[in-house]
mmCIF file of C-alpha atoms in Angstrom:
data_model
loop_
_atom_site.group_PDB
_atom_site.id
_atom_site.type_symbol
_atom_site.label_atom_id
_atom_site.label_comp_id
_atom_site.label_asym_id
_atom_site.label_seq_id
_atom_site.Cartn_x
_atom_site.Cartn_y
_atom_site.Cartn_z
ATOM 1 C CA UNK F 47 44.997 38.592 -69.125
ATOM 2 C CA UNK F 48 44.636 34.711 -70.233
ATOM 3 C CA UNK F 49 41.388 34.836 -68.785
ATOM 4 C CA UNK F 50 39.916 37.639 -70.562
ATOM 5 C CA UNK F 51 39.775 36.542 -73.986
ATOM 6 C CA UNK F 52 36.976 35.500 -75.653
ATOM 7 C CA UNK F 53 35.922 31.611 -75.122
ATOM 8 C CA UNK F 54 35.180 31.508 -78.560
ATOM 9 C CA UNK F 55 37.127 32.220 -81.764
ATOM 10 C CA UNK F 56 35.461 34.827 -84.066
ATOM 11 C CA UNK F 57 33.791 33.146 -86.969
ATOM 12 C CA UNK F 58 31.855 31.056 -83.956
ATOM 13 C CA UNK F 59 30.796 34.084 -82.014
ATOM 14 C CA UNK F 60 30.112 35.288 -85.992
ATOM 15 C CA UNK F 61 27.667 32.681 -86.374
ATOM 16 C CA UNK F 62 25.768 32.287 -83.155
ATOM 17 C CA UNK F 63 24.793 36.569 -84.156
ATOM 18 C CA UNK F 64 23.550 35.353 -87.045
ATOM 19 C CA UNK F 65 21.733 32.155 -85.366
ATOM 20 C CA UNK F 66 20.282 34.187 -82.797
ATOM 21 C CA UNK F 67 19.319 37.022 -85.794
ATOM 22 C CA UNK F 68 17.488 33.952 -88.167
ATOM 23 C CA UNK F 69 15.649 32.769 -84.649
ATOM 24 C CA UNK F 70 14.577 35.965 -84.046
ATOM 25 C CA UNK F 71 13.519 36.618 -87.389
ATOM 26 C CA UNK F 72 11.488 33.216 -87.623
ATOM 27 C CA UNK F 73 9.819 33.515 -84.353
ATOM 28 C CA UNK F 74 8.050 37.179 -85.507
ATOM 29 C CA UNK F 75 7.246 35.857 -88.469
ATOM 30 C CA UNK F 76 5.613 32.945 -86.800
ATOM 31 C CA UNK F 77 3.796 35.245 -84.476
ATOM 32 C CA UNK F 78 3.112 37.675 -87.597
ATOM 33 C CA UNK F 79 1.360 34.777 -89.482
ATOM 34 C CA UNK F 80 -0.526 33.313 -86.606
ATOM 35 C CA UNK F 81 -2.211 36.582 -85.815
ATOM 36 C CA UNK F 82 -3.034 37.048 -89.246
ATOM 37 C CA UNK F 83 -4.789 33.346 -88.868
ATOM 38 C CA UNK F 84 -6.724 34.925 -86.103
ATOM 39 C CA UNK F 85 -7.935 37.969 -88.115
ATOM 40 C CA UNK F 86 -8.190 36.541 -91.125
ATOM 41 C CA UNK F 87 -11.555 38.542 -91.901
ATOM 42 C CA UNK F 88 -9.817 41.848 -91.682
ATOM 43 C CA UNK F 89 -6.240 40.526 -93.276
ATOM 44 C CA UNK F 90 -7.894 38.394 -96.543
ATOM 45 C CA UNK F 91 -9.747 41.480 -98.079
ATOM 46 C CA UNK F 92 -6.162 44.326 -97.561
ATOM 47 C CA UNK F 93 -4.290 41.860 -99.171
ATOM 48 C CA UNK F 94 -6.739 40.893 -102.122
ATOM 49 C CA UNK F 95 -7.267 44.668 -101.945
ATOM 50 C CA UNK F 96 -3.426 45.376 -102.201
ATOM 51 C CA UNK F 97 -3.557 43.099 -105.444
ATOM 52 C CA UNK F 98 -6.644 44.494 -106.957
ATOM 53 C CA UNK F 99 -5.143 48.386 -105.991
ATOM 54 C CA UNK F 100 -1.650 47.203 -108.074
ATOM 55 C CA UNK F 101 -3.482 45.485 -111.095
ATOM 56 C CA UNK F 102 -6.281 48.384 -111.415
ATOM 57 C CA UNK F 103 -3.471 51.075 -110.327
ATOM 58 C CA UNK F 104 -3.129 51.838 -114.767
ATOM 59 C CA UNK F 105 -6.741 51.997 -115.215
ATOM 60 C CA UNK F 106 -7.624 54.266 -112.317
ATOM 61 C CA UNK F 107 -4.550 56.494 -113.474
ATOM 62 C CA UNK F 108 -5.908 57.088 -116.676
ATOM 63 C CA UNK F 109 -9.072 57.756 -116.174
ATOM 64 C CA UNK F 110 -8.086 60.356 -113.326
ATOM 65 C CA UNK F 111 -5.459 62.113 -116.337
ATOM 66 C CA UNK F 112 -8.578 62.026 -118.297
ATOM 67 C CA UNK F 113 -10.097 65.072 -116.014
ATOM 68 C CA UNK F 114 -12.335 61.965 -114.255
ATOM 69 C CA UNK F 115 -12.978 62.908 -110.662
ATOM 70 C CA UNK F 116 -11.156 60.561 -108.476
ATOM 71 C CA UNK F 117 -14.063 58.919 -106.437
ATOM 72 C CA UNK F 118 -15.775 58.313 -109.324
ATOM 73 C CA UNK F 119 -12.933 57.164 -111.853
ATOM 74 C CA UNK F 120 -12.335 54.711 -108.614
ATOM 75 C CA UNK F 121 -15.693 53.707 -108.770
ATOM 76 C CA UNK F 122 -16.087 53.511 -112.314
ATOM 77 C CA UNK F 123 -13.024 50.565 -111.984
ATOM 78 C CA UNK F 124 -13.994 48.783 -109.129
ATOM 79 C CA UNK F 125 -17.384 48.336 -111.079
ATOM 80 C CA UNK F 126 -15.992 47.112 -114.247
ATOM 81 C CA UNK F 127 -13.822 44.947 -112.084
ATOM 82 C CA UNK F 128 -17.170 43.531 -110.372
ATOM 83 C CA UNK F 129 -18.856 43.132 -114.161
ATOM 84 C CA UNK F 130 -15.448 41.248 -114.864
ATOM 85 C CA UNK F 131 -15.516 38.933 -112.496
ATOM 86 C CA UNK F 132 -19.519 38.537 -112.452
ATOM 87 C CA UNK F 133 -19.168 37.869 -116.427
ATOM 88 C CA UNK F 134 -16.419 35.324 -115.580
ATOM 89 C CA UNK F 135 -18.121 33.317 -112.937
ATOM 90 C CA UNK F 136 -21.625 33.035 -114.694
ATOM 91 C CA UNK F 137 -19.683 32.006 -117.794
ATOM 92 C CA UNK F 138 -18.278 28.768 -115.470
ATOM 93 C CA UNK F 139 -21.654 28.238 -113.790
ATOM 94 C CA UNK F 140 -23.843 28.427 -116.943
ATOM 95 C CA UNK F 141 -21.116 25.932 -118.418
ATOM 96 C CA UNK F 142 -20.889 23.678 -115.809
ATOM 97 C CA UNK F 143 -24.925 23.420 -115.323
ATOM 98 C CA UNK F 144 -25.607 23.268 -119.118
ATOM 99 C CA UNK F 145 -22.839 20.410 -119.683
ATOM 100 C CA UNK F 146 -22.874 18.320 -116.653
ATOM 101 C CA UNK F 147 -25.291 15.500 -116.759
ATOM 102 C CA UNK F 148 -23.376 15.332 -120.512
ATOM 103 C CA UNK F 149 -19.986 14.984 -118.705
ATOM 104 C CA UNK F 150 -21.112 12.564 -116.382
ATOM 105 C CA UNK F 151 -22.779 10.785 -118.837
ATOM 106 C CA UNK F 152 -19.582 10.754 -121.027
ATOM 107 C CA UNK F 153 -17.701 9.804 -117.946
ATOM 108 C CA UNK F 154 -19.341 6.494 -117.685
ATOM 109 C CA UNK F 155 -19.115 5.924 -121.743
ATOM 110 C CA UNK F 156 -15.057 6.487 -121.152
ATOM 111 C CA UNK F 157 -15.063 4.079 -118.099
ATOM 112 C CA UNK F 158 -16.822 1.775 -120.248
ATOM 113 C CA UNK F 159 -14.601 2.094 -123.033
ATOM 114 C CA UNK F 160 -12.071 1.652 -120.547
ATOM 115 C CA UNK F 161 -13.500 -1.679 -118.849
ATOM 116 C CA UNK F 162 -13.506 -2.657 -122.862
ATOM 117 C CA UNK F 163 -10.027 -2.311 -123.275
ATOM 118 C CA UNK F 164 -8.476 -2.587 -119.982
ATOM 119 C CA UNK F 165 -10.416 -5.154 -117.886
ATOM 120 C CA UNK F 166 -10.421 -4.057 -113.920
ATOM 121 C CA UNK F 167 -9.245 -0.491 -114.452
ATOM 122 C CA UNK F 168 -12.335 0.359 -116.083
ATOM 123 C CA UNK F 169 -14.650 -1.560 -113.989
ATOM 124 C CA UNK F 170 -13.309 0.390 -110.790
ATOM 125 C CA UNK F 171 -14.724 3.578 -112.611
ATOM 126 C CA UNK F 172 -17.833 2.337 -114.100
ATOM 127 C CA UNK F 173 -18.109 1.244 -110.680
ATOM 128 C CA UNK F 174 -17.266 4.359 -109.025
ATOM 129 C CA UNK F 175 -19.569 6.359 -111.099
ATOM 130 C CA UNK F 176 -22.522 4.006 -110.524
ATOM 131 C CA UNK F 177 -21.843 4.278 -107.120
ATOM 132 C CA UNK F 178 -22.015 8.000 -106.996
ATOM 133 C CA UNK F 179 -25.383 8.877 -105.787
ATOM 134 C CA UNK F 180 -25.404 5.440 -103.076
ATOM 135 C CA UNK F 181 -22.231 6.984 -101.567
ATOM 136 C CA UNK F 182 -24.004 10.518 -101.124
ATOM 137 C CA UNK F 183 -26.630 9.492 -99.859
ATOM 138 C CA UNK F 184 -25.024 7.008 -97.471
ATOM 139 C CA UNK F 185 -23.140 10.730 -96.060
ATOM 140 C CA UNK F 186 -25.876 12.776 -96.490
ATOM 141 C CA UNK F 187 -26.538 12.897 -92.653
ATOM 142 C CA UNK F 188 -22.981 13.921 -92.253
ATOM 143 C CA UNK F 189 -23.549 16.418 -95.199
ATOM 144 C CA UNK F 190 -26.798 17.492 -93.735
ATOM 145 C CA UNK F 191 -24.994 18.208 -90.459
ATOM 146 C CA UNK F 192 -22.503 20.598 -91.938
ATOM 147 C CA UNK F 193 -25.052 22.425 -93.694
ATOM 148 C CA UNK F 194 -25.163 25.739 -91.303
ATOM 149 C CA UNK F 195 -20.849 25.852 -91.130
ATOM 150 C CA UNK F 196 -21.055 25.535 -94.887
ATOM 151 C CA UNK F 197 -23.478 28.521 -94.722
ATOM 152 C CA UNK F 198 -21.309 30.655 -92.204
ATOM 153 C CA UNK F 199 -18.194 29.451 -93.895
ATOM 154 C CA UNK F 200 -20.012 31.144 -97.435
ATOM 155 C CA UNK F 201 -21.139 34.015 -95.606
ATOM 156 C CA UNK F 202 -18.044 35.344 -94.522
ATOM 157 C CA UNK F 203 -16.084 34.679 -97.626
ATOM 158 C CA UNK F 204 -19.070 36.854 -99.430
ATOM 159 C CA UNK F 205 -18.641 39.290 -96.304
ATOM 160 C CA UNK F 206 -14.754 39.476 -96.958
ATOM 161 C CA UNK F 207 -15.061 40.066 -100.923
ATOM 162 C CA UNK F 208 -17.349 42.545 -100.361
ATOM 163 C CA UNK F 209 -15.018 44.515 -97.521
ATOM 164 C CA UNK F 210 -12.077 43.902 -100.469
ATOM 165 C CA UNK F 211 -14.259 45.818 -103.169
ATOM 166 C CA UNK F 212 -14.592 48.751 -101.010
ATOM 167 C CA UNK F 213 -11.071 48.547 -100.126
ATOM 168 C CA UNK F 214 -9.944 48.683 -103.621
ATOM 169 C CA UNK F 215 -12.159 51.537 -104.308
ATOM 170 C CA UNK F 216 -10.892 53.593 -100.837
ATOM 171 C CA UNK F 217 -7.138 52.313 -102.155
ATOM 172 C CA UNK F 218 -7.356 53.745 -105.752
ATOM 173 C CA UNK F 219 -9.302 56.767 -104.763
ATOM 174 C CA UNK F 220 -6.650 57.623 -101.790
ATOM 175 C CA UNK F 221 -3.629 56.116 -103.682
ATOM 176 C CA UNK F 222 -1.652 59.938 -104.214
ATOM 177 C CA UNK F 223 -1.533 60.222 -100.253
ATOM 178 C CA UNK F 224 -0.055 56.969 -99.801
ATOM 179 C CA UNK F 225 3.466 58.250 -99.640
ATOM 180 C CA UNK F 226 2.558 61.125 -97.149
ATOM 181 C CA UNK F 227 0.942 58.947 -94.976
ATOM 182 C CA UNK F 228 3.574 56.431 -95.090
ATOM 183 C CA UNK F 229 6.377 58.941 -94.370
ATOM 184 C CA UNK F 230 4.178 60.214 -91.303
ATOM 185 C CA UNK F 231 4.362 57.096 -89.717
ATOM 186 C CA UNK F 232 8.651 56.837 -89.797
ATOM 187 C CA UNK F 233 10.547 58.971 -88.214
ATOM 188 C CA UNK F 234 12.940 61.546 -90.323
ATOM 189 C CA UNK F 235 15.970 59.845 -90.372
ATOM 190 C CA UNK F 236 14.201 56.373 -91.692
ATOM 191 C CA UNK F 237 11.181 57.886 -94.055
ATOM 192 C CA UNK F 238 13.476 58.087 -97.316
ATOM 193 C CA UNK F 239 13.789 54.223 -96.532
ATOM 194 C CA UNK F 240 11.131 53.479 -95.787
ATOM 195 C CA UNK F 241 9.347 54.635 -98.818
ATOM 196 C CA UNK F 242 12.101 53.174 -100.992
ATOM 197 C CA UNK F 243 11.279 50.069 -99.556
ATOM 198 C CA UNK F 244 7.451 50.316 -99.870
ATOM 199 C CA UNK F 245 7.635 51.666 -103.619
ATOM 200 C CA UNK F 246 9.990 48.224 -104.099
ATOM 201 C CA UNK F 247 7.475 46.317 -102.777
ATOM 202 C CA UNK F 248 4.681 47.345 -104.232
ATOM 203 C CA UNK F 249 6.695 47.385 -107.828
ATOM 204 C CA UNK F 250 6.929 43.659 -106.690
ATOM 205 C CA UNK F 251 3.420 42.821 -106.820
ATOM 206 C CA UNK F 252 2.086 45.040 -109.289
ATOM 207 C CA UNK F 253 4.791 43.176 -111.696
ATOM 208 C CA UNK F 254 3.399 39.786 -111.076
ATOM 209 C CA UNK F 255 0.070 40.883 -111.539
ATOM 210 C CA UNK F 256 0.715 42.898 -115.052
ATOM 211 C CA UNK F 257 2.287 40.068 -116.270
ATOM 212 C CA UNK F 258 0.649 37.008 -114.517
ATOM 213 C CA UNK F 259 -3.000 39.171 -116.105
ATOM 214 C CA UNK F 260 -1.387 39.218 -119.876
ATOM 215 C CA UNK F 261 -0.292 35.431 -119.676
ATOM 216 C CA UNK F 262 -3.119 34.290 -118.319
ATOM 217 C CA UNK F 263 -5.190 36.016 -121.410
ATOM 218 C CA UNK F 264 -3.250 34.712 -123.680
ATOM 219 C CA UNK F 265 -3.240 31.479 -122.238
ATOM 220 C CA UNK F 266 -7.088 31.393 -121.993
ATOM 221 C CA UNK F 267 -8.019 32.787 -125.250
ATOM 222 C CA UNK F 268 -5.773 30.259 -127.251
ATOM 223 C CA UNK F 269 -6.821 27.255 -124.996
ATOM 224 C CA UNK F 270 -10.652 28.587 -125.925
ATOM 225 C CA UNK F 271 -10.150 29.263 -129.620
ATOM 226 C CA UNK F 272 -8.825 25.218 -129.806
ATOM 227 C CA UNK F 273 -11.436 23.468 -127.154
ATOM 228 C CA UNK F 274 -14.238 25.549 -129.594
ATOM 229 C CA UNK F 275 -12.601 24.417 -132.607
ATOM 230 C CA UNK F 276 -12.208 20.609 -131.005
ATOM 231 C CA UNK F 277 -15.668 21.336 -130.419
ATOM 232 C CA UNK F 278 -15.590 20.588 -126.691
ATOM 233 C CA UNK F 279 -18.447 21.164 -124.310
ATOM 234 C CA UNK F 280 -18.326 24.117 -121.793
ATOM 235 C CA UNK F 281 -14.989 25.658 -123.774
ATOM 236 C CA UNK F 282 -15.513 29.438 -122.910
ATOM 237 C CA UNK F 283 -16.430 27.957 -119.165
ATOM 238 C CA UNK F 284 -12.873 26.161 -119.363
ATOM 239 C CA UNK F 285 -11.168 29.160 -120.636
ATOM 240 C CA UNK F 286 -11.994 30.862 -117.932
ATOM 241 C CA UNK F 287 -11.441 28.684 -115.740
ATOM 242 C CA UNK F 288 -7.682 28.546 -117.320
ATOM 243 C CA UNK F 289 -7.419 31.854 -116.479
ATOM 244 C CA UNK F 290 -8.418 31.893 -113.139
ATOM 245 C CA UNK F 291 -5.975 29.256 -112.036
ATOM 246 C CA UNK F 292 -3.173 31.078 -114.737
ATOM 247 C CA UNK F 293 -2.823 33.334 -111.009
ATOM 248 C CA UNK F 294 -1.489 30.579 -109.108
ATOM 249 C CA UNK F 295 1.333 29.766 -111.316
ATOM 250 C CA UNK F 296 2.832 26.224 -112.639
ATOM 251 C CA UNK F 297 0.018 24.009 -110.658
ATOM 252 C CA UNK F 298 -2.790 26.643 -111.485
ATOM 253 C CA UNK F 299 -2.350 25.907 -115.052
ATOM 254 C CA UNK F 300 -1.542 22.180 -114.558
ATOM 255 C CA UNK F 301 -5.298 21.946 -112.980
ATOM 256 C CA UNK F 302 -7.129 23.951 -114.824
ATOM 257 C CA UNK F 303 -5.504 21.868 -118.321
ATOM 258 C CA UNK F 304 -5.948 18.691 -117.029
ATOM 259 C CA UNK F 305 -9.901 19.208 -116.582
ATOM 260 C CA UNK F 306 -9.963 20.694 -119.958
ATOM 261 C CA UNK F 307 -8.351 17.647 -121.389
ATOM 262 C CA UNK F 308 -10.405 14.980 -119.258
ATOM 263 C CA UNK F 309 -13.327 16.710 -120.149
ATOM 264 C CA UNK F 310 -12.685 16.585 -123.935
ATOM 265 C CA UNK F 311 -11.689 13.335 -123.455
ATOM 266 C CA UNK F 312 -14.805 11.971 -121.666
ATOM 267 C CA UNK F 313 -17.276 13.913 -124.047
ATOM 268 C CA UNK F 314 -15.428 13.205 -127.812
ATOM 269 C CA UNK F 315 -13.870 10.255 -126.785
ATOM 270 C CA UNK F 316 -9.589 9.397 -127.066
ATOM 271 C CA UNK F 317 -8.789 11.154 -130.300
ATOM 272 C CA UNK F 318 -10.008 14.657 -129.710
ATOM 273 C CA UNK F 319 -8.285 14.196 -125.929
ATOM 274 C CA UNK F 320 -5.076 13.619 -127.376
ATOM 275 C CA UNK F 321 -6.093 16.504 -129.724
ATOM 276 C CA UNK F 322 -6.978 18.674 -126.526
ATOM 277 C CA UNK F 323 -3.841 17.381 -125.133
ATOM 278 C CA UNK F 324 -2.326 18.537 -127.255
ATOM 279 C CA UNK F 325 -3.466 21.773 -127.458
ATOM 280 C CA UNK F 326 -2.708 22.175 -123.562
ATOM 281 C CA UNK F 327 0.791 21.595 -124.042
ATOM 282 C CA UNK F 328 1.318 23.638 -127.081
ATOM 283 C CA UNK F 329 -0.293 26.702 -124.996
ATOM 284 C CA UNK F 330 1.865 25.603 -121.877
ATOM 285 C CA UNK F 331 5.033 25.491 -124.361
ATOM 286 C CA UNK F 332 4.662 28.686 -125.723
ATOM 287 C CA UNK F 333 3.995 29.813 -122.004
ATOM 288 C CA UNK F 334 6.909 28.453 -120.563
ATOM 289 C CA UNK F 335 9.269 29.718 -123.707
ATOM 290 C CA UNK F 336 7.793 32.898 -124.913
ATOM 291 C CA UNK F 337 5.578 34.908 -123.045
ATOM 292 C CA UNK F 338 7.493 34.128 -119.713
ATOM 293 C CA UNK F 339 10.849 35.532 -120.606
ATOM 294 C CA UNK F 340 9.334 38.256 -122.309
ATOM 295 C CA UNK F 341 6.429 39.557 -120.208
ATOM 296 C CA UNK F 342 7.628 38.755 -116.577
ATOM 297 C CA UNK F 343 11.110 39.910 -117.501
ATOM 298 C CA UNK F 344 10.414 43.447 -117.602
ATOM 299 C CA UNK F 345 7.912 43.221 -113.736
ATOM 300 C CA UNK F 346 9.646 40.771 -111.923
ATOM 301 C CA UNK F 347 11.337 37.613 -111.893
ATOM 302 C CA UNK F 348 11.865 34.936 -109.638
ATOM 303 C CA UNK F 349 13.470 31.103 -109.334
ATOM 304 C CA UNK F 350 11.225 28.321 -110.317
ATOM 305 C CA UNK F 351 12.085 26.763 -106.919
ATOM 306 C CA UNK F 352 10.744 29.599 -105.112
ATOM 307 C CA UNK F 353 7.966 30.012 -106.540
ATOM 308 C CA UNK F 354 7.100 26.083 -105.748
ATOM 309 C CA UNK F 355 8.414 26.667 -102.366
ATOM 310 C CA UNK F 356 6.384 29.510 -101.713
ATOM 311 C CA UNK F 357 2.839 27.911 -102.923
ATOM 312 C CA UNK F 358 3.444 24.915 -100.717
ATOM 313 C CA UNK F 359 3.834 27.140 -97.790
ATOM 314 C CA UNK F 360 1.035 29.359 -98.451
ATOM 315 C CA UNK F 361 -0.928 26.487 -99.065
ATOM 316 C CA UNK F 362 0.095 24.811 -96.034
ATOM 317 C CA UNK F 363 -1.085 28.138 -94.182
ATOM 318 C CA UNK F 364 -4.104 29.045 -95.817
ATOM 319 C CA UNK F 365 -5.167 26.617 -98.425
ATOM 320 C CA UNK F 366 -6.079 27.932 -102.081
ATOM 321 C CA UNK F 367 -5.564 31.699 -100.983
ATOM 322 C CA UNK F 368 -2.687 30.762 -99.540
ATOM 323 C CA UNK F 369 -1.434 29.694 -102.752
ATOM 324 C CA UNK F 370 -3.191 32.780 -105.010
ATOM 325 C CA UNK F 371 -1.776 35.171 -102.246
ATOM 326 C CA UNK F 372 2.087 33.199 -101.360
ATOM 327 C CA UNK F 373 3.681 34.451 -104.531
ATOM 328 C CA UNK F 374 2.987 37.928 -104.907
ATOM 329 C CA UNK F 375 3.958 38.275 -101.152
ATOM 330 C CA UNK F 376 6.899 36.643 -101.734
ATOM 331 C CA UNK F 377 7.132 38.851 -104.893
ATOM 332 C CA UNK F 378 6.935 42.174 -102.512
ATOM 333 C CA UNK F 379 9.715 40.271 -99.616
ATOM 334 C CA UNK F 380 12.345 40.049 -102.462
ATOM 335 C CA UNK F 381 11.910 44.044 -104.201
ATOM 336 C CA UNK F 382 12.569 44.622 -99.791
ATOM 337 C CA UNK F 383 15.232 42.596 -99.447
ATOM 338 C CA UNK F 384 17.115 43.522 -103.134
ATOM 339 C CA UNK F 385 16.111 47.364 -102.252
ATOM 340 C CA UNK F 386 18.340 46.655 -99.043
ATOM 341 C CA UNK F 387 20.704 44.925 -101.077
ATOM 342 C CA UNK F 388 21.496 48.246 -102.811
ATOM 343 C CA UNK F 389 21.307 50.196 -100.199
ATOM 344 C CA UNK F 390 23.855 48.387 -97.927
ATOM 345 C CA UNK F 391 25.627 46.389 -100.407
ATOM 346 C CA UNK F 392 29.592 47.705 -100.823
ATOM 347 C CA UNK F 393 28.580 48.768 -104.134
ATOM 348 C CA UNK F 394 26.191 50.657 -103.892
ATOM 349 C CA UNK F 395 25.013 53.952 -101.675
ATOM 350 C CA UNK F 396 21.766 55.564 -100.773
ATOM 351 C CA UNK F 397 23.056 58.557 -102.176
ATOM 352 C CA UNK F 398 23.934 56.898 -105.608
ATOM 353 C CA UNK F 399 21.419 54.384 -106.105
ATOM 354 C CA UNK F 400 22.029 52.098 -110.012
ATOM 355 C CA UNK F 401 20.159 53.369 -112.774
ATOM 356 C CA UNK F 402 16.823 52.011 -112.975
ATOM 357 C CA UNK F 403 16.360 51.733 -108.774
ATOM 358 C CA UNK F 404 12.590 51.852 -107.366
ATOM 359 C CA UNK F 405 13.919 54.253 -105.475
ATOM 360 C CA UNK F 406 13.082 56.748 -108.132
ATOM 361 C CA UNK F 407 10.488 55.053 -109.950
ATOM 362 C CA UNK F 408 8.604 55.996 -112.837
ATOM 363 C CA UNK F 409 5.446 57.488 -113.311
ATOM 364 C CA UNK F 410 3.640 53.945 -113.170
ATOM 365 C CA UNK F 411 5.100 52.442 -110.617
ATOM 366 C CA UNK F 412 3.878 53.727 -107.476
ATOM 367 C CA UNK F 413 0.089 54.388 -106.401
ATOM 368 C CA UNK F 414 1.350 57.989 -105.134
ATOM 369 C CA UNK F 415 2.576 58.571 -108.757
ATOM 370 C CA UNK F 416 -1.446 59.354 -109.601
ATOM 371 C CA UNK F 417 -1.418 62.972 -107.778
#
């Protein structure tokens, strides 16, 4: 009889399940990831689509209460989305092209300032922006040999945001039979789960979008109104640049400030820098203490820490999408995991779910919730 127990006590034979459960876990998400690397030009565009579907979700509801036919209230969005983004990214270019030989030209004014004041420090950049066009043409071969991969790599991003409009437009239009043809995939016993899980999710990244999209406004219009009233060069291009990088969040706006203020500092010179400077932090201030706390509080909320965490590994995996892409993901992991939570937790039940639970949602928070 002796020889029949267990070798091991039970908290040990407790923790090697739950060694062998993590290892398990890690090695299909490994595979999961690295197949997504392989098919990246089908995975890229359902995921931007899944974000642009849970951001648009409001507008395309409305406009189908309205009495607007589905297909075409769908299209309707997707083509103000396109004039959105169109707007925003001729706004950038036509800055940028209008103000950069005046940037580069106050670049080398600061750098000599800076040589002025600071000896070496500023020599090394008057130096490096003297040295510009030698060093490009001194690559240019090497440029000139990555000129067709630059062209393919261009290509299938374009390819890839084009395949993501017309998913966004087939996800809005289809969005009431979302649900059925979720359910029709489970079996019985597992659907009601299933879709509890789903509508989580999905409340996940359709939170961070709502309230990333009114931050990232705000953040943009009052960064404009002060660059235009510091009288900066290129401030509406800045602005939206602000809010473009507003949607990867903490380093997104630490970028995206930082060129405002070097470029007010390069083209008015150290006062109005300080000035823009201080206009950056103000915004990020207000940011941090205000909008925060009150906007993502009521979509969703998540540690500092793992939102850093989750950027570096998305970057790690797929560079700046990575990062735009790593926290809403991460967004739609923890409404899974927290929908388990009350599910399985001792205090709660599936039959008697806390007040509030995604697993009977409002009107607005599911895509099915449009039928």
């Amino acid at each position: 009889m002796q020889a029949l127990r267990p070798l091991l006590p039970e908290p040990v034979r407790r923790l090697a399940a739950w060694c062998v459960v993590v290892l398990l876990v890690i090695a299909v998400v490994s595979v999961g990831i690295r197949l997504a690397i392989e098919i990246r030009t089908a995975v890229i565009p359902v995921l931007l689509a899944l974000l642009g579907t849970a951001l648009l979700g409001p507008v395309h509801q409305r406009l189908v209460r309205a009495k607007v036919n589905r297909s075409l209230a769908a299209g309707l969005t997707c083509l103000a989305v396109l004039a959105v983004v169109g707007g925003a990214a001729y706004i950038v270019v036509t800055a940028l092209i209008d103000t950069g030989d005046q940037i580069v030209a106050s670049l080398k004014d600061a750098a000599t300032s800076l040589n002025e004041r600071f000896g070496t420090a500023g020599t090394s950049l008057e130096d490096l922006v003297d040295n510009g066009r030698e060093l490009l043409g001194k690559f240019g071969g090497s440029a000139a040999s990555g000129v067709l991969s630059g062209i393919s790599v261009v290509t299938e991003w374009i390819t890839m945001a084009v395949l993501a409009l017309f998913l966004v437009f087939f996800f809005l239009r289809d969005s009431h039979r979302a649900v059925g043809a979720l359910r029709g995939f489970t079996t019985p016993g597992s659907a009601d789960l299933v879709e509890a899980m789903a509508r989580r999710a999905y409340a996940g990244v359709e939170g961070f979008m709502r309230g990333t999209t009114v931050i990232a406004l705000i953040d943009a219009v009052c960064i404009t109104v002060g660059l235009l009233i510091l009288q900066v060069p290129g401030a509406v291009g800045l602005g939206a640049l602000v809010f473009v990088g507003a949607y990867i969040p903490y380093l997104g706006a630490f970028i995206s400030g930082a060129v405002a203020i070097l470029v007010a500092f390069a083209d008015r010179g150290l006062a109005i820098g300080l000035w823009a400077l201080g206009v950056v932090l103000a915004v990020q201030v207000l940011e941090g203490n205000v909008l925060q706390p009150m906007v993502q509080s009521r979509t969703v909320q998540m540690h500092p820490a793992v939102v850093l965490l989750s950027i570096t590994a998305g970057a790690s995996v797929a560079g700046i999408l990575g990062m735009l892409l790593a926290v809403p993901l991460t967004a739609a992991v923890f409404g899974v995991l927290a929908e388990l939570r009350t599910r399985y937790s001792p205090a709660g039940s599936p039959e008697d779910p806390p007040a509030g639970s995604p697993s009977d949602p409002p009107a607005d928070i599911s895509p099915a919730a449009d039928s």
